[in-house]
Amino acid sequence: MNTATKAALDASGAAPLGARAPVLSLNNIDKVFGRDVVALKGMSLDIQAGDFISLLGPSGCGKSTALRLIADLIHPTSGSIRWQVEKTPGALSVVFQEPSLMPWATVADNVWLPFRLQGKTRTSVKDDIAEALELVGLENFHNAYPRELSGGMKMRVSIARALVTHPRIILMDEPFAALDEITRFKLNNDLLELKSKIGCTVVFVTHSVFESVFLSDRIVVMAARPGRVIRELHVNEPYPRSEEFRTSSEYVAHCRAASDALRDAMEEHA
Amino acid sequence: MTIAEPIAELPQIDEEEAQRARRRRNEKIGSWVLPILVITFSIWIWDRIVVWNELPHYILPGPGRVLEALIEDWAILFDSLLVTLQITFGALAIAVAGGVGLAVLFTQSRWIEMSFFPYAVILQVTPVVSIAPLIFIYVDSRLAGLLICAWIVAFFPILSNTTMGLNSADHNLRDLFKVYGSSRWQRLRFLQLPSALPYFLGGLRIAGGLSLIGAVVAEYVAGTGGIGSGLAFRILEAGYRLNIPRMFAALFLIAMTGVVIYATLSFISHMALRKWHESAIKREA
Ligand SMILES: Nc1ncnc2c1ncn2[C@@H]1O[C@H](COP(=O)(O)OP(=O)(O)OP(=O)(O)O)[C@@H](O)[C@H]1O
Ligand SMILES: [Mg+2]
C-alpha cells in the first residue's frame, strides 16, 4: 500500500511538470518609493503554470511590493511585467493578510463580489458561488454574516472569493499569519488540496520557513535594503503533501536549507 | 470539579452567573422604572412648590395648570406643532440630500473637497442666530427662510460623518475592487456607500435634534407670526401675554418632539445595522 501511494504521489507530482507553460514574467524590476526608498532592485521572476511560489524574506524586503506590482496596483519604476497568457477579468485574484470581507454582506454575497463587479447577476453565477464555498468547506454558511464566523472561517471565505472566478494566478500576502498554528496547518493542507483540484498558480508571501517549505515547489528568498532576490530554492517533493511530510527527513533538510538562505538574507544588510 | 459530582446538578448555573442574570434583569427594569420615578417625583415637587409658596400662575404654573393649557389650547398648539415638524423634517430631508450629495462629490474629487470644505466649516461655526436676520432680509418666503436656517444647523454633521464614512472603506477591499477592474460607480455603490452607512446614521441622529433646534431658533429670529407659525412663535406670543401655562405646554411639546425624533432615528439606525455592525450588535446582547 505504501509503495502504491508513493507511486500515485509521484505520478500526480509529475503531471503539472509536463504541462509547464509561462504565465507571467517579471524582468529586472526596480521599484523606488519617493526619492530614495528602494523597495525592489533588479527583481526577475518567471512564473510557470501550476507553480506554487513562496516569497520568503525579512520584513521590508519588498514581498508585498512584488505582489502589488504583479496585481497591477502599482507600477514598476523600471523593468517590465509581461503576461504570457491572456489577462481576462478574474484571471488574477488576491488574498490579503486580513480576510477583508464586506461585513454588511453575507458569505455568499462576499463570494459573489468578483462576478458582481463584472456585471453578473447572482443567479447567473450561483453554481460557481456554491462550488467555491464547497471547496473551502463552507457549504452550510451561505447566509451567515462575517461576524458570525471564526478567524479561520473568514479566511476560507476570502479564499473562496479568490477562487470563484477560476483565476490563472492567485496572489496571497501572508494569508494565515494572523491565525493560530492549528488553524494555519489545517488551512495549509486545505490550500494544497484546493490547488491540486483547480490547478491554478499561486504566489504566496510568508515569513515562515516551515510554511514555505510545506507549501511550495519554489522558494524565492529575498533580502532587504534594497529589496532583492538572493536565492531560489526548489522543493522537489511530490504533491499531494500529507501531514506526514511535515515530519519527514526531506522536509527537515529543505527547512534547513531555507533557514540558511534566510539567515544569509538577514546578514547581507546587517 | 470531581467526577463524583452528580450530573443532575450540572445544568444549574453557579452563584456568580445567577447574580449576573439577576443584575441584568434589575438593570433592565430599572432603566424604565427609575426615570419614571424621577419624573413623577419632580412633578410632585414642582406642584408642591407652587402650592406651598402660593405662586401665581403667571410666575410659575403648576403641572395641572400646564396640562389644562395643553388641552384647552390644543387646536392652536397642534397646528403650530405641525408647522414646526414640517420645518424640522423639511430641513432634515434637505440636509440629508445635500450632506450626502456633497460628501459623495467630495470623495469623487479631491479638488472639489479642497475648494468647498472650508466653507462648509465656516457655515457650521457661524452661529445661526447671527446669519438668520440676513437670510430673512434676502429670502422673501418665510417658510424658505426657516428651512434654510434649520438646514444650516443640521447639514454639517451629515456632511462630515458621511465624508469620513466614505473614506473609511477597508483599503484591502479598495485594492481588491481595483484588481477586479471596478468602475468608480461600482466602488461607490458596493463599497463606499455601505461603509459609510454607520457613520451617516450617527450623523443623522445628531442632525435630527439639530434641525429641530434650528427650526425653533430660526422662528425666534423671524419673530413675526400669525397663521402658519410654529411652536417657537407660540412661546414668544405666550410670553408677551404672560400666558405662562401655554408657554410651558409649548415647551413640553418641543421637548417631546425632540425625544421622539431621537428615538425614531435611533431605531432606524438600529434596524439598518443590526445584522452586521458592532454598534447595533452590542445593544442586542
Ligand atoms: N506606498 C509606499 N510608500 C513608501 N514606501 C513604501 C510603500 N510601500 C512599501 N514601502 C517601503 O518599501 C519597502 C518594502 O515594503 P513591503 O511592504 O513590500 O515589504 P514586505 O516584504 O512586504 O514587508 P512585511 O514582511 O513587513 O510585510 C519597505 O521599506 C517599505 O517601507
Ligand atoms: Mg508585506
XYZ file of C-alpha atoms and ligand atoms in Angstrom:
587
model
C 0.000 0.000 0.000
C 2.792 2.267 0.914
C 4.508 1.802 -2.445
C 1.218 2.254 -4.257
C 0.633 5.566 -2.520
C 4.172 6.595 -3.279
C 3.682 5.785 -6.948
C 0.442 7.741 -7.001
C 2.180 10.666 -5.391
C 4.947 10.579 -7.953
C 2.510 10.403 -10.826
C 0.468 13.376 -9.669
C 3.622 15.260 -8.880
C 4.943 14.709 -12.362
C 1.764 15.727 -14.186
C 1.999 19.508 -13.751
C 5.714 19.389 -14.531
C 4.966 18.223 -18.055
C 2.332 20.898 -18.561
C 4.545 23.841 -17.599
C 3.937 26.963 -19.588
C 4.902 30.511 -18.707
C 2.127 32.627 -17.203
C 3.861 35.798 -16.248
C 7.375 37.145 -16.051
C 8.991 39.974 -14.140
C 12.024 41.381 -15.911
C 14.599 43.302 -13.948
C 12.091 45.263 -11.924
C 13.072 48.267 -9.854
C 10.585 49.980 -7.607
C 11.519 53.166 -5.802
C 9.065 54.860 -3.424
C 9.511 58.589 -3.093
C 13.061 59.605 -3.864
C 15.131 57.021 -2.121
C 13.154 54.101 -0.685
C 14.337 51.302 -2.944
C 11.693 48.663 -2.281
C 12.860 46.352 -5.090
C 16.044 46.245 -7.091
C 16.553 44.158 -10.206
C 13.901 41.573 -9.459
C 13.299 38.958 -12.121
C 10.942 36.040 -11.807
C 9.368 33.640 -14.262
C 6.100 32.209 -13.125
C 5.047 28.952 -14.782
C 1.561 27.493 -14.883
C 0.964 25.340 -11.836
C 3.819 26.800 -9.810
C 3.478 27.267 -6.090
C 5.998 30.028 -5.438
C 6.758 31.379 -1.994
C 8.364 34.742 -1.461
C 10.297 34.380 1.774
C 12.240 37.132 3.455
C 12.606 39.506 6.380
C 10.228 42.390 6.955
C 10.616 45.213 4.485
C 12.303 43.198 1.722
C 9.605 44.083 -0.774
C 7.436 40.963 -0.797
C 4.186 42.858 -0.664
C 5.543 45.351 -3.167
C 6.254 42.498 -5.591
C 2.688 41.201 -5.214
C 1.221 44.664 -5.680
C 3.282 45.055 -8.842
C 2.017 41.750 -10.212
C -1.555 42.736 -9.321
C -1.044 45.988 -11.253
C -1.916 48.049 -8.181
C 1.398 49.905 -8.525
C 3.751 50.234 -11.451
C 7.470 49.491 -11.684
C 9.956 52.345 -11.726
C 11.831 50.433 -14.382
C 11.694 46.947 -15.855
C 8.590 45.226 -17.127
C 5.960 42.713 -16.197
C 4.760 40.556 -19.058
C 1.686 38.408 -19.126
C 2.246 35.337 -21.303
C -1.413 34.394 -21.222
C -4.451 36.463 -21.939
C -5.327 38.611 -18.927
C -9.083 38.333 -18.655
C -11.082 39.857 -15.805
C -10.841 37.470 -12.883
C -7.647 35.863 -14.232
C -5.841 37.173 -11.193
C -7.035 37.309 -7.624
C -5.597 38.380 -4.331
C -5.877 37.177 -0.731
C -4.657 39.549 1.973
C -3.418 39.007 5.484
C -6.809 40.069 6.798
C -9.887 38.355 5.391
C -11.096 41.801 4.223
C -14.703 40.758 3.823
C -17.587 43.166 3.472
C -19.241 42.983 6.909
C -22.603 44.104 5.550
C -22.829 41.229 3.069
C -23.494 37.550 3.645
C -20.832 34.945 2.921
C -22.410 34.133 -0.448
C -22.627 37.801 -1.389
C -18.983 38.293 -0.458
C -18.014 35.455 -2.758
C -20.238 36.902 -5.454
C -18.253 40.180 -5.426
C -15.757 39.445 -8.255
C -18.616 38.459 -10.555
C -20.779 41.312 -9.404
C -18.066 43.722 -10.464
C -18.160 42.083 -13.887
C -21.859 42.873 -14.022
C -23.063 39.306 -13.491
C -26.240 38.684 -11.533
C -26.180 36.432 -8.529
C -28.462 33.837 -10.031
C -26.297 33.514 -13.116
C -23.272 32.550 -11.010
C -24.938 30.813 -8.115
C -23.414 27.470 -9.066
C -19.913 28.971 -9.093
C -20.517 30.501 -5.676
C -21.784 27.206 -4.291
C -18.824 25.360 -5.787
C -16.269 27.790 -4.337
C -17.849 27.616 -0.896
C -17.930 23.858 -1.060
C -14.250 23.789 -1.981
C -13.371 25.649 1.190
C -15.806 23.605 3.278
C -18.331 26.333 3.981
C -21.288 24.962 2.032
C -23.548 25.439 5.069
C -22.719 29.082 5.631
C -24.096 30.846 2.546
C -26.305 33.156 4.570
C -24.029 33.777 7.544
C -22.550 37.201 8.131
C -18.769 37.516 8.523
C -19.064 38.494 12.186
C -20.602 35.120 12.935
C -17.527 33.258 11.678
C -14.217 32.396 13.323
C -10.944 33.832 12.023
C -10.145 30.664 10.075
C -13.589 30.525 8.526
C -13.369 34.150 7.455
C -10.074 33.373 5.760
C -11.780 30.487 3.952
C -14.431 32.859 2.673
C -11.669 35.148 1.481
C -10.082 32.222 -0.358
C -13.423 31.187 -1.838
C -13.855 34.730 -3.131
C -10.437 34.484 -4.770
C -11.211 31.072 -6.314
C -14.672 31.766 -7.601
C -13.575 33.249 -10.932
C -11.241 30.307 -11.633
C -8.181 32.567 -11.750
C -4.958 31.669 -13.548
C -2.945 33.038 -10.704
C -3.675 33.719 -7.048
C -1.551 36.129 -5.037
C -1.545 35.568 -1.289
C 0.081 38.040 1.084
C 0.707 36.271 4.412
C -2.860 34.982 4.397
C -2.502 32.823 7.513
C -0.144 34.989 9.563
C -2.870 36.134 11.922
C -4.217 32.645 12.633
C -3.296 30.210 15.392
C -0.956 27.376 14.442
C -3.539 24.594 14.405
C -5.829 26.532 12.090
C -2.858 27.528 9.993
C -1.739 23.887 9.498
C -5.251 22.892 8.583
C -5.534 25.702 6.059
C -2.093 24.835 4.632
C -3.291 21.297 3.957
C -6.555 22.516 2.516
C -4.812 25.054 0.322
C -2.654 22.358 -1.274
C -5.673 20.185 -1.828
C -7.533 23.077 -3.408
C -4.644 23.915 -5.637
C -4.362 20.356 -6.918
C -8.102 20.319 -7.616
C -8.269 23.532 -9.595
C -4.702 23.569 -10.866
C -4.003 27.268 -10.539
C -0.739 29.079 -9.954
C -0.009 30.547 -6.537
C 2.402 33.235 -5.425
C 2.494 33.113 -1.660
C 4.180 35.600 0.662
C 5.238 34.329 4.053
C 7.601 34.939 6.948
C 7.601 31.294 7.880
C 10.293 28.921 6.621
C 8.144 25.921 7.568
C 5.094 27.176 5.760
C 7.062 27.968 2.623
C 8.699 24.523 2.518
C 5.464 22.680 3.173
C 3.519 24.534 0.515
C 5.758 25.464 -2.344
C 7.812 23.932 -5.093
C 9.836 27.112 -5.490
C 11.006 29.361 -2.692
C 12.279 32.787 -3.646
C 14.415 34.103 -0.788
C 14.654 37.876 -0.627
C 16.825 40.348 1.259
C 16.032 43.897 2.322
C 17.544 47.334 1.720
C 17.395 47.244 -1.186
C 14.733 44.541 -1.633
C 16.086 41.886 -3.974
C 16.070 38.171 -4.712
C 19.140 36.468 -3.300
C 18.375 32.826 -3.891
C 15.823 30.471 -5.329
C 15.311 27.063 -3.744
C 13.428 24.153 -5.254
C 11.419 21.817 -3.111
C 11.223 18.824 -5.410
C 8.810 16.856 -3.336
C 5.688 15.431 -4.894
C 2.171 16.717 -4.278
C -0.162 15.975 -2.621
C 1.829 16.509 0.541
C 0.253 14.985 3.573
C 0.620 15.771 7.244
C 3.415 13.130 7.387
C 5.532 15.274 5.119
C 5.866 17.717 7.999
C 7.875 15.174 9.955
C 9.878 13.617 7.117
C 13.648 13.970 6.888
C 13.343 15.582 3.428
C 11.158 18.273 4.933
C 13.696 18.929 7.659
C 16.516 19.140 5.106
C 14.571 21.647 2.990
C 13.746 23.692 6.062
C 17.411 23.798 6.993
C 18.393 24.949 3.507
C 15.693 27.632 3.546
C 16.695 28.786 7.027
C 20.328 29.077 5.930
C 19.313 31.101 2.902
C 17.137 33.310 5.062
C 19.979 33.845 7.531
C 22.219 34.894 4.661
C 19.496 37.289 3.559
C 19.302 38.810 7.008
C 23.055 39.111 7.338
C 23.598 40.716 3.965
C 22.258 44.039 5.055
C 23.115 43.787 8.759
C -14.568 19.667 39.827
C -14.807 15.993 40.717
C -16.243 13.062 38.858
C -18.405 12.285 41.880
C -20.402 15.413 41.274
C -23.976 14.415 40.454
C -24.872 15.079 36.843
C -28.289 16.385 37.800
C -26.616 19.449 39.251
C -24.754 20.369 36.108
C -27.423 22.418 34.342
C -27.688 24.575 37.436
C -25.962 27.930 36.909
C -23.449 28.870 39.533
C -23.865 31.641 42.074
C -21.911 34.203 40.082
C -23.899 33.615 36.901
C -27.161 33.766 38.815
C -26.086 37.030 40.354
C -25.166 38.399 36.940
C -28.524 37.359 35.487
C -30.313 38.988 38.414
C -28.339 42.178 37.984
C -29.085 42.300 34.273
C -32.790 41.845 34.895
C -32.819 44.520 37.566
C -30.952 46.916 35.322
C -33.448 46.347 32.566
C -36.385 47.097 34.842
C -34.512 49.984 36.438
C -33.843 51.657 33.125
C -37.592 52.123 32.757
C -38.769 52.470 36.314
C -36.149 54.905 37.606
C -36.695 57.681 35.044
C -40.450 57.378 35.572
C -39.967 57.650 39.338
C -37.721 60.664 38.903
C -40.170 62.460 36.629
C -43.126 61.663 38.885
C -41.246 62.916 41.904
C -40.120 66.066 40.096
C -43.658 66.850 39.004
C -44.879 66.325 42.523
C -42.157 68.631 43.959
C -42.984 71.202 41.278
C -46.642 71.031 42.238
C -45.824 71.338 45.956
C -43.534 74.318 45.399
C -46.304 76.114 43.564
C -48.916 75.264 46.209
C -46.776 75.882 49.305
C -45.418 79.187 48.079
C -48.772 80.188 46.630
C -47.032 81.161 43.396
C -49.289 82.924 40.880
C -49.656 81.077 37.593
C -48.068 83.928 35.603
C -44.821 83.288 37.522
C -44.834 79.519 37.724
C -47.921 77.494 36.824
C -48.398 74.126 38.461
C -48.324 70.952 36.412
C -52.110 70.690 36.454
C -52.403 74.153 35.016
C -49.963 73.312 32.229
C -51.935 70.204 31.408
C -55.084 72.285 31.262
C -53.415 74.704 28.879
C -52.241 71.804 26.766
C -55.790 70.503 26.460
C -57.560 73.855 26.108
C -55.137 75.289 23.580
C -54.640 72.002 21.798
C -56.049 73.243 18.498
C -53.608 76.170 18.314
C -50.667 74.230 19.702
C -51.227 71.263 17.438
C -51.317 73.461 14.339
C -48.073 75.067 15.463
C -46.566 71.673 16.199
C -47.351 70.617 12.642
C -45.601 73.712 11.306
C -42.526 73.090 13.450
C -42.489 69.439 12.376
C -42.809 70.454 8.753
C -39.800 72.760 9.015
C -37.798 70.235 11.036
C -38.326 67.354 8.641
C -38.081 69.556 5.583
C -34.705 70.830 6.787
C -33.595 67.331 7.758
C -34.522 65.975 4.332
C -32.588 68.722 2.568
C -29.692 68.236 4.969
C -29.598 64.519 4.174
C -29.788 65.059 0.427
C -27.314 67.934 0.500
C -24.946 66.400 3.054
C -24.758 63.008 1.380
C -24.640 64.515 -2.097
C -21.829 66.859 -1.183
C -19.949 64.091 0.653
C -20.134 61.873 -2.431
C -18.932 64.749 -4.569
C -16.057 65.351 -2.145
C -14.884 61.734 -2.322
C -15.076 61.770 -6.103
C -12.763 64.720 -6.404
C -10.137 65.955 -4.003
C -10.227 69.286 -5.844
C -13.876 69.866 -5.108
C -13.307 68.875 -1.485
C -10.373 71.254 -1.122
C -12.382 74.057 -2.725
C -15.567 73.746 -0.717
C -14.875 72.046 2.590
C -13.584 75.220 4.306
C -16.863 76.969 3.501
C -18.870 74.116 4.933
C -16.865 74.556 8.134
C -17.402 78.322 8.162
C -21.126 77.816 7.686
C -21.100 75.398 10.584
C -19.151 77.502 13.075
C -21.076 80.724 12.408
C -23.982 80.843 14.908
C -27.250 80.561 13.034
C -28.841 83.368 15.084
C -26.304 85.760 13.586
C -26.980 84.789 9.969
C -30.721 84.316 10.286
C -31.683 88.035 10.191
C -29.785 88.388 6.921
C -31.491 85.365 5.473
C -34.902 86.782 6.331
C -33.956 90.024 4.590
C -32.933 88.334 1.354
C -35.417 85.470 1.239
C -38.988 86.543 0.727
C -40.717 83.348 1.699
C -40.819 82.900 5.455
C -41.004 79.139 5.124
C -37.986 79.069 2.843
C -36.057 81.256 5.284
C -36.863 78.972 8.183
C -35.900 75.920 6.136
C -32.564 77.463 5.191
C -31.743 78.303 8.801
C -32.637 74.850 10.080
C -30.737 73.291 7.204
C -27.556 75.244 8.001
C -27.609 73.863 11.531
C -28.413 70.294 10.557
C -26.387 69.559 7.482
C -22.815 69.680 8.754
C -22.850 66.544 10.925
C -24.263 64.624 7.978
C -21.680 66.012 5.596
C -18.689 65.416 7.839
C -19.787 61.994 9.064
C -20.663 60.749 5.601
C -17.398 62.050 4.151
C -15.492 60.234 6.858
C -17.522 57.076 6.267
C -16.981 57.113 2.505
C -13.232 57.357 3.111
C -13.201 54.677 5.770
C -13.674 51.734 3.393
C -11.186 48.938 4.091
C -8.123 49.650 1.957
C -7.581 45.994 1.080
C -11.107 45.890 -0.261
C -10.391 49.027 -2.218
C -7.367 47.286 -3.745
C -9.493 44.248 -4.484
C -12.007 46.399 -6.326
C -9.138 47.776 -8.383
C -7.808 44.305 -9.129
C -11.225 43.329 -10.459
C -11.326 46.454 -12.606
C -14.348 48.041 -10.954
C -15.735 51.334 -12.141
C -15.972 54.453 -9.994
C -19.689 53.950 -9.701
C -19.292 50.316 -8.586
C -16.771 51.339 -5.963
C -19.170 53.963 -4.664
C -22.228 51.750 -4.761
C -20.824 48.464 -3.458
C -18.006 49.623 -1.204
C -18.051 53.244 -0.118
C -21.759 53.780 0.498
C -22.187 50.629 2.632
C -19.018 51.510 4.572
C -20.408 54.974 5.186
C -23.815 53.812 6.399
C -22.968 53.560 10.138
C -21.251 56.936 10.052
C -24.134 58.506 8.143
C -26.681 57.147 10.610
C -24.660 58.542 13.507
C -24.680 61.930 11.790
C -28.401 61.627 11.078
C -29.162 61.106 14.753
C -27.347 64.304 15.641
C -28.838 66.179 12.686
C -32.391 65.205 13.682
C -32.057 67.002 17.005
C -30.208 69.889 15.433
C -32.812 70.525 12.758
C -35.454 70.848 15.485
C -33.200 73.314 17.304
C -32.603 75.116 14.009
C -36.325 75.310 13.291
C -37.063 76.734 16.743
C -34.165 79.201 16.802
C -34.944 80.434 13.294
C -38.504 81.155 14.271
C -37.410 83.112 17.296
C -35.322 85.260 14.997
C -38.006 85.535 12.325
C -40.310 86.850 15.027
C -43.420 87.672 13.026
C -46.243 85.245 13.472
C -49.855 84.906 12.560
C -51.268 81.969 10.724
C -48.765 79.246 9.991
C -46.420 79.901 12.869
C -44.677 77.192 14.789
C -44.223 76.374 18.438
C -41.397 78.854 18.937
C -43.698 81.702 17.989
C -46.363 80.358 20.382
C -43.797 80.551 23.169
C -42.898 84.138 22.284
C -46.519 85.123 21.958
C -47.498 83.464 25.236
C -44.587 85.260 26.896
C -45.840 88.661 25.738
C -49.295 87.860 27.041
C -47.999 86.420 30.301
C -49.769 83.187 29.425
C -47.090 81.116 31.139
C -49.045 77.831 31.251
C -49.296 77.845 27.464
C -45.616 78.645 27.259
C -44.868 75.552 29.320
C -47.235 73.481 27.235
C -45.495 74.551 24.016
C -42.110 73.902 25.596
C -43.276 70.449 26.605
C -44.347 69.699 23.031
C -40.955 70.786 21.671
C -39.115 68.593 24.175
C -41.327 65.610 23.373
C -40.805 66.161 19.648
C -37.040 66.085 20.215
C -37.284 62.870 22.185
C -39.483 61.208 19.577
C -37.158 62.274 16.721
C -34.118 60.949 18.532
C -35.812 57.670 19.444
C -37.105 57.169 15.899
C -33.736 57.827 14.299
C -32.014 55.548 16.823
C -34.497 52.835 15.990
C -33.972 53.270 12.244
C -30.224 53.140 12.775
C -30.519 50.007 14.875
C -32.706 48.243 12.309
C -30.398 49.162 9.442
C -27.246 47.941 11.178
C -28.444 45.134 13.391
C -27.291 42.377 11.080
C -23.679 43.410 10.810
C -22.477 46.454 12.686
C -20.852 46.262 16.118
C -22.768 49.249 17.492
C -26.086 47.530 16.870
C -24.951 44.069 17.881
C -23.812 45.119 21.351
C -27.216 46.576 22.056
C -28.874 43.263 21.371
C -26.606 41.346 23.718
N 3.442 53.021 -0.511
C 4.701 53.087 -0.034
N 5.309 54.283 0.110
C 6.567 54.358 0.583
N 7.303 53.304 0.938
C 6.763 52.092 0.838
C 5.424 51.914 0.356
N 5.137 50.600 0.347
C 6.236 49.988 0.814
N 7.219 50.866 1.117
C 8.548 50.536 1.599
O 9.085 49.573 0.745
C 9.781 48.594 1.479
C 9.231 47.229 1.164
O 7.904 47.169 1.675
P 6.987 45.872 1.578
O 5.696 46.197 2.202
O 6.963 45.387 0.194
O 7.794 44.854 2.486
P 7.388 43.379 2.925
O 8.471 42.476 2.496
O 6.026 43.057 2.466
O 7.415 43.508 4.497
P 6.476 42.774 5.558
O 7.005 41.408 5.701
O 6.690 43.575 6.818
O 5.089 42.826 5.069
C 9.684 48.974 2.932
O 10.865 49.646 3.296
C 8.510 49.906 2.974
O 8.691 50.866 3.983
Mg 4.088 42.752 3.445
